[in-house]
Every structure is written in C-alpha cells, then in structure tokens.
Short mmCIF file of C-alpha atoms in Angstrom, two decimals:
data_model
loop_
_atom_site.label_atom_id
_atom_site.label_comp_id
_atom_site.label_asym_id
_atom_site.label_seq_id
_atom_site.Cartn_x
_atom_site.Cartn_y
_atom_site.Cartn_z
CA UNK A 1 0.07 -0.46 0.29
CA UNK A 2 2.83 2.41 0.66
CA UNK A 3 4.81 1.68 -2.78
CA UNK A 4 1.44 2.15 -4.61
CA UNK A 5 0.82 6.19 -2.69
CA UNK A 6 4.43 6.49 -3.33
CA UNK A 7 3.93 6.05 -7.17
CA UNK A 8 0.64 7.86 -7.04
CA UNK A 9 2.53 10.57 -5.49
CA UNK A 10 4.68 11.06 -7.63
CA UNK A 11 2.26 10.57 -11.63
CA UNK A 12 0.76 13.59 -9.60
CA UNK A 13 4.38 15.60 -9.30
CA UNK A 14 5.16 14.72 -13.40
CA UNK A 15 1.72 15.68 -14.54
CA UNK A 16 2.39 18.92 -11.91
CA UNK A 17 5.43 19.77 -13.29
CA UNK A 18 5.04 18.99 -17.04
CA UNK A 19 1.70 21.97 -17.10
CA UNK A 20 -1.42 20.33 -15.61
CA UNK A 21 -4.15 19.98 -18.37
CA UNK A 22 -7.66 20.74 -17.96
CA UNK A 23 -8.90 17.58 -17.22
CA UNK A 24 -6.46 16.93 -15.45
CA UNK A 25 -6.72 20.00 -13.16
CA UNK A 26 -10.27 19.65 -13.06
CA UNK A 27 -10.37 16.11 -11.49
CA UNK A 28 -8.37 17.27 -8.41
CA UNK A 29 -8.65 20.26 -6.43
CA UNK A 30 -10.14 23.03 -7.18
CA UNK A 31 -7.24 25.64 -6.83
CA UNK A 32 -8.31 29.11 -5.27
CA UNK A 33 -8.01 31.90 -7.25
CA UNK A 34 -5.94 34.89 -7.09
CA UNK A 35 -6.90 37.63 -9.98
CA UNK A 36 -4.97 40.85 -9.75
CA UNK A 37 -5.95 43.21 -11.71
CA UNK A 38 -3.97 47.18 -11.19
CA UNK A 39 -4.96 49.74 -13.01
CA UNK A 40 -3.30 51.61 -16.24
CA UNK A 41 -0.12 50.13 -15.49
CA UNK A 42 3.21 50.73 -18.34
CA UNK A 43 3.57 47.83 -19.86
CA UNK A 44 7.43 48.22 -18.82
CA UNK A 45 6.86 49.44 -15.14
CA UNK A 46 7.55 46.01 -13.52
CA UNK A 47 11.37 45.35 -13.65
CA UNK A 48 10.41 41.94 -15.37
CA UNK A 49 9.51 43.66 -18.85
CA UNK A 50 12.71 46.45 -17.87
CA UNK A 51 12.18 48.29 -15.39
CA UNK A 52 14.92 49.78 -13.12
CA UNK A 53 13.94 52.58 -12.23
CA UNK A 54 11.05 51.46 -9.72
CA UNK A 55 11.70 48.03 -8.15
CA UNK A 56 8.66 45.55 -8.57
CA UNK A 57 10.27 42.73 -6.69
CA UNK A 58 7.21 40.80 -5.46
CA UNK A 59 5.13 41.18 -8.91
CA UNK A 60 8.63 40.30 -10.34
CA UNK A 61 9.24 36.65 -8.55
CA UNK A 62 5.41 35.74 -9.52
CA UNK A 63 7.00 36.67 -13.54
CA UNK A 64 10.37 34.75 -13.62
CA UNK A 65 9.30 31.98 -11.04
CA UNK A 66 5.48 31.40 -13.07
CA UNK A 67 4.74 32.41 -17.09
CA UNK A 68 5.70 36.11 -18.84
CA UNK A 69 2.97 36.62 -20.74
CA UNK A 70 4.64 38.53 -24.49
CA UNK A 71 1.31 38.66 -25.88
CA UNK A 72 -2.06 39.39 -23.19
CA UNK A 73 -4.38 41.82 -24.22
CA UNK A 74 -7.22 43.60 -23.18
CA UNK A 75 -9.46 46.24 -24.31
CA UNK A 76 -7.80 50.06 -24.54
CA UNK A 77 -9.90 51.27 -21.07
CA UNK A 78 -10.86 49.83 -18.14
CA UNK A 79 -14.72 49.78 -18.19
CA UNK A 80 -14.76 47.60 -21.96
CA UNK A 81 -11.53 45.90 -20.14
CA UNK A 82 -13.03 44.04 -16.96
CA UNK A 83 -16.75 43.69 -19.21
CA UNK A 84 -14.48 41.45 -20.68
CA UNK A 85 -13.04 39.32 -17.57
CA UNK A 86 -16.49 39.08 -15.80
CA UNK A 87 -18.16 38.00 -19.19
CA UNK A 88 -15.67 36.21 -21.22
CA UNK A 89 -17.80 38.55 -24.68
CA UNK A 90 -16.10 41.18 -26.31
CA UNK A 91 -17.73 44.06 -25.03
CA UNK A 92 -18.87 45.64 -28.08
CA UNK A 93 -21.81 42.83 -28.14
CA UNK A 94 -23.27 44.25 -25.04
CA UNK A 95 -22.61 47.96 -25.59
CA UNK A 96 -19.80 49.04 -23.19
CA UNK A 97 -17.42 49.09 -26.26
CA UNK A 98 -16.87 53.11 -26.13
CA UNK A 99 -15.26 55.06 -23.13
CA UNK A 100 -15.78 54.35 -19.80
CA UNK A 101 -18.99 54.34 -17.23
CA UNK A 102 -18.68 58.05 -16.87
CA UNK A 103 -18.93 59.24 -13.66
CA UNK A 104 -23.20 61.02 -14.25
CA UNK A 105 -23.96 58.51 -15.74
CA UNK A 106 -26.98 55.24 -14.08
CA UNK A 107 -25.64 52.89 -17.34
CA UNK A 108 -24.33 49.09 -16.45
CA UNK A 109 -22.99 45.75 -17.09
CA UNK A 110 -26.42 44.43 -18.79
CA UNK A 111 -28.38 42.09 -15.85
CA UNK A 112 -28.66 39.97 -18.45
CA UNK A 113 -25.09 38.38 -18.93
CA UNK A 114 -23.86 35.42 -16.96
CA UNK A 115 -20.72 36.62 -15.11
CA UNK A 116 -17.32 35.27 -13.93
CA UNK A 117 -18.28 35.09 -9.86
CA UNK A 118 -21.95 33.48 -10.97
CA UNK A 119 -20.60 30.83 -12.09
CA UNK A 120 -17.75 29.68 -9.78
CA UNK A 121 -19.67 30.50 -7.39
CA UNK A 122 -22.26 27.53 -8.56
CA UNK A 123 -19.16 25.39 -8.23
CA UNK A 124 -19.04 25.19 -4.58
CA UNK A 125 -16.58 28.73 -5.25
CA UNK A 126 -16.61 31.55 -2.59
CA UNK A 127 -16.01 34.92 -4.64
CA UNK A 128 -14.92 38.28 -3.39
CA UNK A 129 -14.02 41.56 -5.60
CA UNK A 130 -11.98 43.36 -3.46
CA UNK A 131 -11.08 46.94 -5.13
CA UNK A 132 -12.40 49.20 -7.66
CA UNK A 133 -15.61 47.73 -10.38
CA UNK A 134 -16.61 50.31 -12.94
CA UNK A 135 -19.16 47.94 -13.84
CA UNK A 136 -22.31 50.48 -12.65
CA UNK A 137 -22.83 52.39 -10.16
CA UNK A 138 -25.99 54.18 -10.77
CA UNK A 139 -27.90 51.87 -9.69
CA UNK A 140 -26.99 49.37 -7.64
CA UNK A 141 -28.40 46.31 -9.38
CA UNK A 142 -25.47 47.12 -11.04
CA UNK A 143 -23.52 46.77 -8.25
CA UNK A 144 -20.96 43.49 -7.37
CA UNK A 145 -22.69 42.29 -4.05
CA UNK A 146 -25.17 41.40 -6.80
CA UNK A 147 -24.12 40.07 -9.74
CA UNK A 148 -22.55 36.93 -7.80
CA UNK A 149 -19.80 38.15 -5.53
CA UNK A 150 -20.56 37.20 -1.74
CA UNK A 151 -18.44 39.87 -0.31
CA UNK A 152 -17.65 43.87 -2.03
CA UNK A 153 -15.08 46.20 -0.62
CA UNK A 154 -13.45 48.05 -2.40
CA UNK A 155 -15.16 51.47 -5.00
CA UNK A 156 -17.83 51.93 -8.11
CA UNK A 157 -16.02 54.26 -10.33
CA UNK A 158 -13.00 54.60 -12.46
CA UNK A 159 -11.32 57.36 -10.84
CA UNK A 160 -10.99 58.85 -6.83
CA UNK A 161 -8.67 59.91 -4.19
CA UNK A 162 -6.49 57.72 -3.03
CA UNK A 163 -7.24 59.50 1.22
CA UNK A 164 -10.74 60.74 0.54
CA UNK A 165 -11.96 57.77 -1.17
CA UNK A 166 -14.12 60.09 -3.47
CA UNK A 167 -14.11 62.27 -5.84
CA UNK A 168 -15.88 65.87 -5.89
CA UNK A 169 -16.95 65.73 -1.61
CA UNK A 170 -18.88 61.77 -2.87
CA UNK A 171 -17.80 59.04 -0.68
CA UNK A 172 -17.67 56.00 -3.36
CA UNK A 173 -15.93 52.83 -0.50
CA UNK A 174 -18.03 50.96 0.28
CA UNK A 175 -18.05 47.39 2.01
CA UNK A 176 -21.13 45.00 1.22
CA UNK A 177 -23.11 47.96 -0.49
CA UNK A 178 -22.74 49.39 3.04
CA UNK A 179 -21.12 53.45 2.47
CA UNK A 180 -17.82 53.04 5.00
CA UNK A 181 -16.00 56.14 6.08
CA UNK A 182 -12.15 55.65 6.80
CA UNK A 183 -8.24 56.53 7.10
CA UNK A 184 -5.92 54.96 4.13
CA UNK A 185 -4.50 54.87 1.13
CA UNK A 186 -6.38 53.07 -1.19
CA UNK A 187 -3.71 50.95 -2.22
CA UNK A 188 -2.72 49.74 1.23
CA UNK A 189 -6.30 48.99 2.20
CA UNK A 190 -6.67 46.86 -0.21
CA UNK A 191 -4.06 45.09 0.17
CA UNK A 192 -5.29 44.68 4.07
CA UNK A 193 -8.62 43.51 3.64
CA UNK A 194 -6.97 40.72 0.86
CA UNK A 195 -5.28 39.77 3.33
CA UNK A 196 -8.30 39.21 5.99
CA UNK A 197 -10.07 37.61 3.84
CA UNK A 198 -7.48 34.84 3.27
CA UNK A 199 -7.03 34.41 6.59
CA UNK A 200 -10.59 34.24 6.29
CA UNK A 201 -10.81 31.11 4.88
CA UNK A 202 -10.52 27.73 5.34
CA UNK A 203 -8.66 24.79 3.66
CA UNK A 204 -12.60 22.54 2.66
CA UNK A 205 -13.90 24.93 0.01
CA UNK A 206 -12.21 26.52 -2.58
CA UNK A 207 -11.79 30.96 -2.95
CA UNK A 208 -11.80 33.53 -5.66
CA UNK A 209 -10.78 36.48 -5.11
CA UNK A 210 -10.75 39.39 -7.72
CA UNK A 211 -8.30 42.00 -6.72
CA UNK A 212 -8.69 44.47 -8.41
CA UNK A 213 -6.50 47.72 -7.18
CA UNK A 214 -6.54 50.80 -8.64
CA UNK A 215 -3.41 51.99 -8.35
CA UNK A 216 -1.35 53.35 -10.40
CA UNK A 217 -4.30 55.20 -12.18
CA UNK A 218 -4.67 59.03 -11.66
CA UNK A 219 -4.23 60.99 -9.39
CA UNK A 220 -0.99 61.39 -8.96
CA UNK A 221 -0.94 60.04 -5.15
CA UNK A 222 1.49 57.99 -2.87
CA UNK A 223 3.22 58.44 1.26
CA UNK A 224 5.33 60.80 1.05
CA UNK A 225 8.09 58.15 2.24
CA UNK A 226 7.32 55.88 -0.22
CA UNK A 227 7.67 58.72 -2.65
CA UNK A 228 11.46 59.89 -0.53
CA UNK A 229 12.79 56.41 -1.71
CA UNK A 230 12.45 57.20 -5.46
CA UNK A 231 14.71 60.71 -4.84
CA UNK A 232 16.40 59.81 -7.21
CA UNK A 233 13.46 59.86 -9.74
CA UNK A 234 13.80 64.02 -11.41
CA UNK A 235 10.25 64.34 -13.17
CA UNK A 236 7.96 64.63 -10.05
CA UNK A 237 5.40 62.87 -11.63
CA UNK A 238 7.09 60.23 -12.32
CA UNK A 239 8.22 59.64 -8.91
CA UNK A 240 5.52 59.75 -7.60
CA UNK A 241 4.18 56.86 -9.45
CA UNK A 242 6.91 54.85 -8.84
CA UNK A 243 5.77 55.36 -5.51
CA UNK A 244 2.14 54.03 -6.24
CA UNK A 245 3.34 51.60 -7.99
CA UNK A 246 6.47 50.26 -4.85
CA UNK A 247 2.68 50.65 -2.43
CA UNK A 248 1.03 48.37 -5.68
CA UNK A 249 4.13 45.79 -5.66
CA UNK A 250 4.30 45.38 -1.51
CA UNK A 251 -0.11 44.60 -1.02
CA UNK A 252 1.06 42.56 -3.77
CA UNK A 253 3.63 40.81 -1.87
CA UNK A 254 1.75 40.94 1.68
CA UNK A 255 -1.18 39.04 -0.17
CA UNK A 256 1.44 36.07 -1.56
CA UNK A 257 2.63 35.49 1.80
CA UNK A 258 -0.67 35.31 3.67
CA UNK A 259 -1.01 32.93 0.88
CA UNK A 260 2.34 30.77 1.99
CA UNK A 261 1.24 31.53 6.03
CA UNK A 262 -1.99 29.65 5.15
CA UNK A 263 -0.62 27.25 3.87
CA UNK A 264 -2.71 27.73 0.33
CA UNK A 265 -0.17 28.72 -1.71
CA UNK A 266 0.49 25.44 -3.18
CA UNK A 267 -3.28 25.25 -4.06
CA UNK A 268 -3.94 28.97 -5.60
CA UNK A 269 -3.29 30.56 -9.19
CA UNK A 270 -2.33 33.79 -8.96
CA UNK A 271 -2.96 35.77 -12.77
CA UNK A 272 -1.77 39.21 -12.49
CA UNK A 273 -2.28 42.22 -15.69
CA UNK A 274 -3.33 45.45 -16.65
CA UNK A 275 -6.73 47.17 -17.43
CA UNK A 276 -4.81 48.17 -20.78
CA UNK A 277 -1.51 50.64 -21.19
CA UNK A 278 -0.44 52.81 -19.63
CA UNK A 279 -1.29 56.21 -20.25
CA UNK A 280 0.51 58.44 -23.21
CA UNK A 281 -1.82 60.82 -23.76
CA UNK A 282 -3.62 63.54 -21.65
CA UNK A 283 -6.97 63.38 -22.95
CA UNK A 284 -7.24 59.60 -22.01
CA UNK A 285 -5.81 60.20 -18.32
CA UNK A 286 -9.24 61.23 -16.03
CA UNK A 287 -10.19 64.03 -14.95
CA UNK A 288 -8.91 64.46 -11.50
CA UNK A 289 -5.10 65.70 -12.44
CA UNK A 290 -4.32 68.64 -14.49
CA UNK A 291 -2.67 67.46 -16.80
CA UNK A 292 -1.51 70.61 -17.56
CA UNK A 293 0.98 71.39 -15.60
CA UNK A 294 2.09 67.71 -15.41
CA UNK A 295 3.57 64.83 -17.75
CA UNK A 296 2.45 62.06 -18.00
CA UNK A 297 4.12 59.39 -16.60
CA UNK A 298 3.57 56.01 -17.28
CA UNK A 299 6.61 53.39 -19.67
CA UNK A 300 4.66 51.30 -22.34
CA UNK A 301 8.42 50.41 -23.82
CA UNK A 302 8.54 50.37 -27.63
CA UNK A 303 4.94 49.54 -28.10
CA UNK A 304 3.08 52.59 -30.07
CA UNK A 305 1.21 55.19 -27.46
CA UNK A 306 -0.85 53.81 -24.75
CA UNK A 307 -4.27 53.83 -23.23
CA UNK A 308 -6.84 54.48 -25.11
CA UNK A 309 -6.14 53.71 -28.37
CA UNK A 310 -6.16 50.79 -30.71
CA UNK A 311 -2.40 50.52 -31.13
CA UNK A 312 -0.06 47.69 -29.04
CA UNK A 313 1.06 50.25 -26.31
CA UNK A 314 -2.52 50.02 -25.41
CA UNK A 315 -3.97 46.09 -25.73
CA UNK A 316 -0.83 44.47 -25.06
CA UNK A 317 -0.15 44.74 -21.47
CA UNK A 318 2.41 43.58 -18.47
CA UNK A 319 0.93 40.10 -17.41
CA UNK A 320 1.50 37.15 -15.89
CA UNK A 321 0.65 34.29 -14.70
CA UNK A 322 2.08 31.62 -12.17
CA UNK A 323 1.29 28.69 -9.47
CA UNK A 324 3.46 26.04 -7.87
CA UNK A 325 4.17 22.68 -9.68
CA UNK A 326 2.23 23.89 -11.84
CA UNK A 327 2.15 26.47 -14.36
CA UNK A 328 6.53 25.73 -16.53
CA UNK A 329 9.09 29.13 -15.52
CA UNK A 330 9.31 31.04 -19.02
CA UNK A 331 8.28 32.95 -21.43
CA UNK A 332 4.63 32.34 -22.59
CA UNK A 333 4.27 33.54 -26.56
CA UNK A 334 0.67 32.67 -27.47
CA UNK A 335 -1.86 35.10 -27.60
CA UNK A 336 -4.19 35.68 -25.11
CA UNK A 337 -6.87 37.53 -24.68
CA UNK A 338 -8.62 39.34 -21.22
CA UNK A 339 -11.85 37.30 -22.93
CA UNK A 340 -9.92 33.26 -22.62
CA UNK A 341 -9.77 33.69 -18.66
CA UNK A 342 -13.43 33.49 -18.27
CA UNK A 343 -12.88 29.80 -20.33
CA UNK A 344 -9.61 28.68 -18.99
CA UNK A 345 -10.51 29.34 -15.11
CA UNK A 346 -14.05 28.04 -15.32
CA UNK A 347 -13.14 24.45 -16.61
CA UNK A 348 -9.67 24.79 -14.12
CA UNK A 349 -13.22 24.52 -11.47
CA UNK A 350 -14.92 22.13 -13.18
CA UNK A 351 -17.70 25.22 -13.40
CA UNK A 352 -20.27 25.25 -16.07
CA UNK A 353 -20.35 27.76 -18.73
CA UNK A 354 -24.40 26.36 -19.91
CA UNK A 355 -25.55 29.42 -18.33
CA UNK A 356 -23.49 31.74 -20.19
CA UNK A 357 -24.46 33.90 -23.62
CA UNK A 358 -21.65 32.12 -26.12
CA UNK A 359 -18.09 32.78 -25.57
CA UNK A 360 -15.57 35.38 -27.09
CA UNK A 361 -13.03 33.46 -24.54
CA UNK A 362 -11.32 30.20 -25.71
CA UNK A 363 -9.75 27.55 -22.74
CA UNK A 364 -6.31 28.88 -22.71
CA UNK A 365 -4.88 27.08 -20.11
CA UNK A 366 -1.98 24.51 -21.31
CA UNK A 367 -0.82 27.83 -23.08
CA UNK A 368 -0.18 29.52 -19.28
CA UNK A 369 0.63 26.22 -17.81
CA UNK A 370 3.32 25.06 -20.35
CA UNK A 371 3.95 27.35 -23.42
CA UNK A 372 1.87 25.50 -26.03
CA UNK A 373 0.58 27.28 -28.89
CA UNK A 374 -1.81 28.97 -29.01
CA UNK A 375 -5.84 27.99 -30.22
CA UNK A 376 -5.96 31.73 -30.61
CA UNK A 377 -5.33 33.10 -34.06
CA UNK A 378 -7.15 36.53 -33.28
CA UNK A 379 -8.42 39.57 -31.14
CA UNK A 380 -10.27 41.81 -32.49
CA UNK A 381 -8.97 45.26 -30.23
CA UNK A 382 -12.81 47.21 -30.36
CA UNK A 383 -15.77 47.66 -33.35
CA UNK A 384 -17.13 51.09 -33.00
CA UNK A 385 -19.44 52.98 -35.07
CA UNK A 386 -16.18 55.54 -35.79
CA UNK A 387 -13.33 53.51 -35.37
CA UNK A 388 -11.98 49.17 -35.16
CA UNK A 389 -8.86 47.10 -34.81
CA UNK A 390 -8.55 43.72 -35.67
CA UNK A 391 -6.06 41.00 -35.95
CA UNK A 392 -6.22 37.86 -37.80
CA UNK A 393 -2.26 35.76 -37.38
CA UNK A 394 0.51 38.23 -37.69
CA UNK A 395 -1.40 40.79 -39.29
CA UNK A 396 -3.29 43.51 -37.88
CA UNK A 397 -5.86 46.61 -39.25
CA UNK A 398 -6.42 49.93 -38.07
CA UNK A 399 -9.99 51.29 -39.89
CA UNK A 400 -10.88 54.24 -38.46
CA UNK A 401 -14.42 55.14 -40.44
CA UNK A 402 -15.19 58.64 -40.20
CA UNK A 403 -14.23 61.10 -42.65
CA UNK A 404 -11.97 61.46 -44.26
CA UNK A 405 -11.40 57.21 -43.17
CA UNK A 406 -7.86 55.70 -42.68
CA UNK A 407 -7.38 52.02 -42.67
CA UNK A 408 -3.11 51.49 -41.29
CA UNK A 409 -2.15 47.62 -41.65
CA UNK A 410 0.51 46.11 -39.27
CA UNK A 411 2.31 42.39 -39.74
CA UNK A 412 3.08 42.29 -36.22
CA UNK A 413 5.80 39.22 -36.40
CA UNK A 414 8.05 41.61 -38.25
CA UNK A 415 7.30 45.23 -36.72
CA UNK A 416 5.38 44.17 -33.19
CA UNK A 417 5.30 48.42 -32.94
CA UNK A 418 3.68 49.45 -35.54
CA UNK A 419 6.94 51.94 -38.09
CA UNK A 420 5.98 50.55 -41.29
CA UNK A 421 2.25 50.88 -42.57
CA UNK A 422 2.02 48.68 -45.09
CA UNK A 423 -1.85 48.90 -46.37
CA UNK A 424 -1.23 50.57 -49.35
CA UNK A 425 1.13 47.62 -51.01
CA UNK A 426 -1.41 44.68 -48.93
CA UNK A 427 -5.05 46.44 -50.76
CA UNK A 428 -6.50 42.59 -50.78
CA UNK A 429 -5.66 41.75 -47.10
CA UNK A 430 -7.14 45.76 -46.01
CA UNK A 431 -10.06 43.76 -48.23
CA UNK A 432 -10.99 40.86 -46.01
CA UNK A 433 -9.70 42.57 -42.81
CA UNK A 434 -12.25 45.49 -43.71
CA UNK A 435 -14.73 42.52 -44.85
CA UNK A 436 -14.45 40.98 -41.26
CA UNK A 437 -15.19 43.95 -38.79
CA UNK A 438 -17.90 45.03 -41.10
CA UNK A 439 -19.44 41.24 -39.57
CA UNK A 440 -18.06 42.08 -36.37
CA UNK A 441 -20.03 45.64 -36.76
CA UNK A 442 -23.55 43.63 -37.47
CA UNK A 443 -23.19 42.03 -34.21
CA UNK A 444 -22.96 44.60 -32.13
CA UNK A 445 -25.33 46.68 -29.98
CA UNK A 446 -24.97 50.56 -29.83
CA UNK A 447 -22.31 51.79 -27.22
CA UNK A 448 -24.22 53.39 -23.90
CA UNK A 449 -21.79 55.83 -23.94
CA UNK A 450 -22.48 57.97 -26.59
CA UNK A 451 -25.78 57.08 -26.41
CA UNK A 452 -25.83 58.15 -22.87
CA UNK A 453 -23.56 61.54 -23.94
CA UNK A 454 -26.41 62.29 -26.80
CA UNK A 455 -28.91 62.01 -24.03
CA UNK A 456 -26.84 64.17 -21.83
CA UNK A 457 -26.22 67.18 -25.42
CA UNK A 458 -28.91 67.10 -26.35
CA UNK A 459 -31.22 67.70 -23.49
CA UNK A 460 -34.32 69.91 -22.82
CA UNK A 461 -32.10 72.38 -20.69
CA UNK A 462 -32.04 75.84 -20.85
CA UNK A 463 -30.35 78.29 -23.11
CA UNK A 464 -27.11 80.13 -22.71
CA UNK A 465 -27.49 83.47 -24.71
CA UNK A 466 -24.80 85.74 -25.33
CA UNK A 467 -25.21 89.23 -23.52
CA UNK A 468 -23.17 91.91 -23.97
CA UNK A 469 -19.88 92.61 -21.92
CA UNK A 470 -20.17 88.60 -20.44
CA UNK A 471 -17.40 86.72 -20.74
CA UNK A 472 -17.97 83.83 -23.67
CA UNK A 473 -18.84 80.05 -22.94
CA UNK A 474 -17.06 77.80 -22.41
CA UNK A 475 -16.22 75.00 -25.35
CA UNK A 476 -14.42 72.12 -25.63
CA UNK A 477 -11.68 73.38 -28.26
CA UNK A 478 -9.50 70.82 -30.07
CA UNK A 479 -11.25 67.56 -29.31
CA UNK A 480 -13.40 65.44 -32.05
CA UNK A 481 -15.37 62.66 -31.40
CA UNK A 482 -12.63 60.31 -31.56
CA UNK A 483 -10.76 62.45 -27.98
CA UNK A 484 -11.24 62.27 -25.03
CA UNK A 485 -12.45 59.72 -23.56
CA UNK A 486 -14.41 58.10 -27.10
CA UNK A 487 -10.77 57.27 -29.75
CA UNK A 488 -7.81 58.08 -30.83
CA UNK A 489 -6.38 61.51 -31.07
CA UNK A 490 -8.22 63.03 -34.37
CA UNK A 491 -4.99 61.97 -36.89
CA UNK A 492 -6.32 64.34 -39.48
CA UNK A 493 -6.73 67.90 -37.11
CA UNK A 494 -4.04 70.52 -37.54
CA UNK A 495 -1.83 68.68 -39.41
CA UNK A 496 1.02 71.50 -39.54
CA UNK A 497 1.07 71.31 -35.36
#
C-alpha cells in the first residue's frame, strides 16, 4: 500500500511539472484563484519587462517563477476590459465598447450576462471582489454584490482620491453595499483587506478573489515616505508614480505571504495584469489630475501609444501567472485575450458555462501552463461606429471610418512596434480584414456611452445666450469624437501642428 501511495504521488508530481492539463486539473482539488488587476500600469513599469527605476520585486518573482506573457491583450480602457473579464465576451456585444462609464451615468453591465463570480459560485467557490468595480454604479442592480460576489469591498467608479476615497465630495468606498468611512491609502487598504479575506478562508472550500487595485491610475498620489525612496528620479510625477507602483508591489507581496502563511499557496493560481496600457495621451488621463502641469509618467516601452488607442501600447499589457508546480516558468508567447480567462478559469474550477451567452473566450490553460501553441488566431481590439481594429495571425488592421477615413495595416511579427504601415502595398489583405470588421459590426450593440452623451447633450435645458460684456461660454476645443475618452487622437486635425 505504501509503495502504491508513493507511485501516485510521483505521478501527480510529474503531471504538475509538465503543465497540468485542464482535464487533469478539473479532476484534482479545485484551485483557489487570486486574479489581480491593476489600473493603467505601463508595460515597462515592472521589473520583469525591463523597468530599472521602479522596484517591483514581489510582482517580478511571480513572473520569473511563473509564466511571463508576451502577448496578453486587453481592451484599451478600463470598463471594456473589466466587462471582458466578467463575461468572457467582447464588450461590443452588450454596449460597453466605447469609453468608460462616466461618474454621472446610470447605465452598467447588462444584467442578463452570466458573470464569472456567478459561474464559480455555482461550482462551490466563495467569491469576493476587493478593489475597483467600474461596471455600473448609478443603480445598485449593477453593483458587484448583486452580480455574484459574496463579499465586496472598495470603489464602484473609475477614479477616486487615494485618501478621501471619493470624487468631488462624494464617497465611493463600500463594504457589502454599505458606505465605509475610514482613513488610509486605498492601495494599502485593499491589500490589508485581501489579507484578512484570505486568513478567513477554509482550506475545505475554494475561493475566487478578484483583487482590483485602482493604482496606479490618476490622481498621482502616494505616501511621502515611499516617494522619498525614489529621490533619484528627477521628474516629480514619475517619482510619485514610481511610489504608487512600489506600494502596489508591496501589497501584492503581502497577499502572496498570506497565502503562504495559510498553507494555501500550493493550491492557488495567481494571475496578474493591467486593465490596459499606460496613459500616454492626456485625453485619457482621467479628470482628477491637472495634466497641463505635469508630464505623463507611464512607460509602455517600445510599444506605440497607450491607453485609449488601438495601437499595441494600449492593448498589449504587462501580465504574468503563477502556480507552483502547475505552471512552467518562462515566457509564454501565444496570443491570449482577457476574454479567455473566463472559460479557462471555469474549466480549472470544474464550473459549467451553460448559462453564459456565447463566449468569445477560449480555454488557454495549456498555453498558460506550458507555453503550448495558442488556439487563438484572432484578436478583436474593438468595434465602434467610428473605429475598429482586428488582428488575424500576424496581421493587424486599424480602420477609422469617420470621414476622412483612414486605414493602417501592420505585420506584427516583423513590426511589433507599428512603425511601417503596409496598407498601400497589401490592398487585398486590407479588404478582407475590413470585411471581417463589417461582419462584426452587424453583431454590435449600440454603444451605451454614445447614447448617454447624446441624451445629455441633446436634453432640453436652459438656453445659453451671450450678453454684451459677458464672459464667453467655455467650449470644447481641439477635441473630436475620436478624442477625450471616446477614441484615438484625431489624426486628421491640425496637420501642421
């Protein structure tokens, strides 16, 4: 009998080290899942992607001892990416493809979607969100506690002060739907609450912790003592930003240590990634920072542009995964999109996706665990009425459909930094990819953000009439429908500037 037990242990170890298959994993003990999402982190603002001025030892350890993703894609802004994660479906299917949900808006993620926490909860998981939600705040039916999370702590909107926990005097800090008035820096509060949550879990029941730090999103704020650690950085904003990422790393380390102390680390999958690329365009920097007085601090390395755009810098993000003995250490080069995490995690958990609407995501566990070829051959960056982008294999097309229209074509295998537009030399490729985008366009739901903007802008209101000697009304200048959180910088405007 003892020899038989030894044989079973040896076989289990061999399976684990070779990159456990989805089937084998589902038959084993259900893993705990800690899914860490950070906010507006630059691709090169972590050590494992080459940062030298910002120290991220805890995150780097997860990456170097696990899978470091070289082609992990999200949407280019917060709300759309978080919707992908929760639904396993592209946001153009339910109207969240454009912008983020504004603080003054009342819409949210369609309640007919079957979300990740609902799916995992049916499979026997405790479910928790600790951090930022941003999928609906104006009506409680959209709040996470009503969408499958047993426990919810943190913020509902997209941007808040790190110390007052709100915006313009409105508190946005809740625990299980109840407002929480407390002191502290949000990154630290989120980390501390995650540690408490882990300590309260029983090894007898698996848990899913969706840990969503609002760092390092604007406003750029950090504890003075942490900023002082980066006195070698000359730029004031970069110095503060470095301190924000440092605090983020410290709290990731606390969470990993809590899992170790609880004896749960060996059965816990940790996934880490940003919700989009770092901000490189002031139009997408949020509303709580005066960008006219600072330089944007995020570094996306060699990738073009950043948050809010359809270029790689906006969508290809810093990401890694770690599960001791189950994920092979090294680079993972296959394409993975945020929508893939839903079916992948559901399969690992032995959860049914029968209640989901048709998923866009694919099970990519073998890619994550053992760097096997990805089943994904296409990435939909976005489909909006005024712009879209798609990748098929190595080819990427960006199409701006507003008059005057423009189209760009890149071969990412040869030109990952999008410097050489090949549209004029490959008209057949352009035509076929435009046809694909038009097909997807027929499946789109109207963008809720544009409907909201139209409703506010066209609402019957008090007329504004000029008067002699009066101050002129403020107008939005230099901004088009492809700017200010709606889309890319208008490449046709002011060509001589």
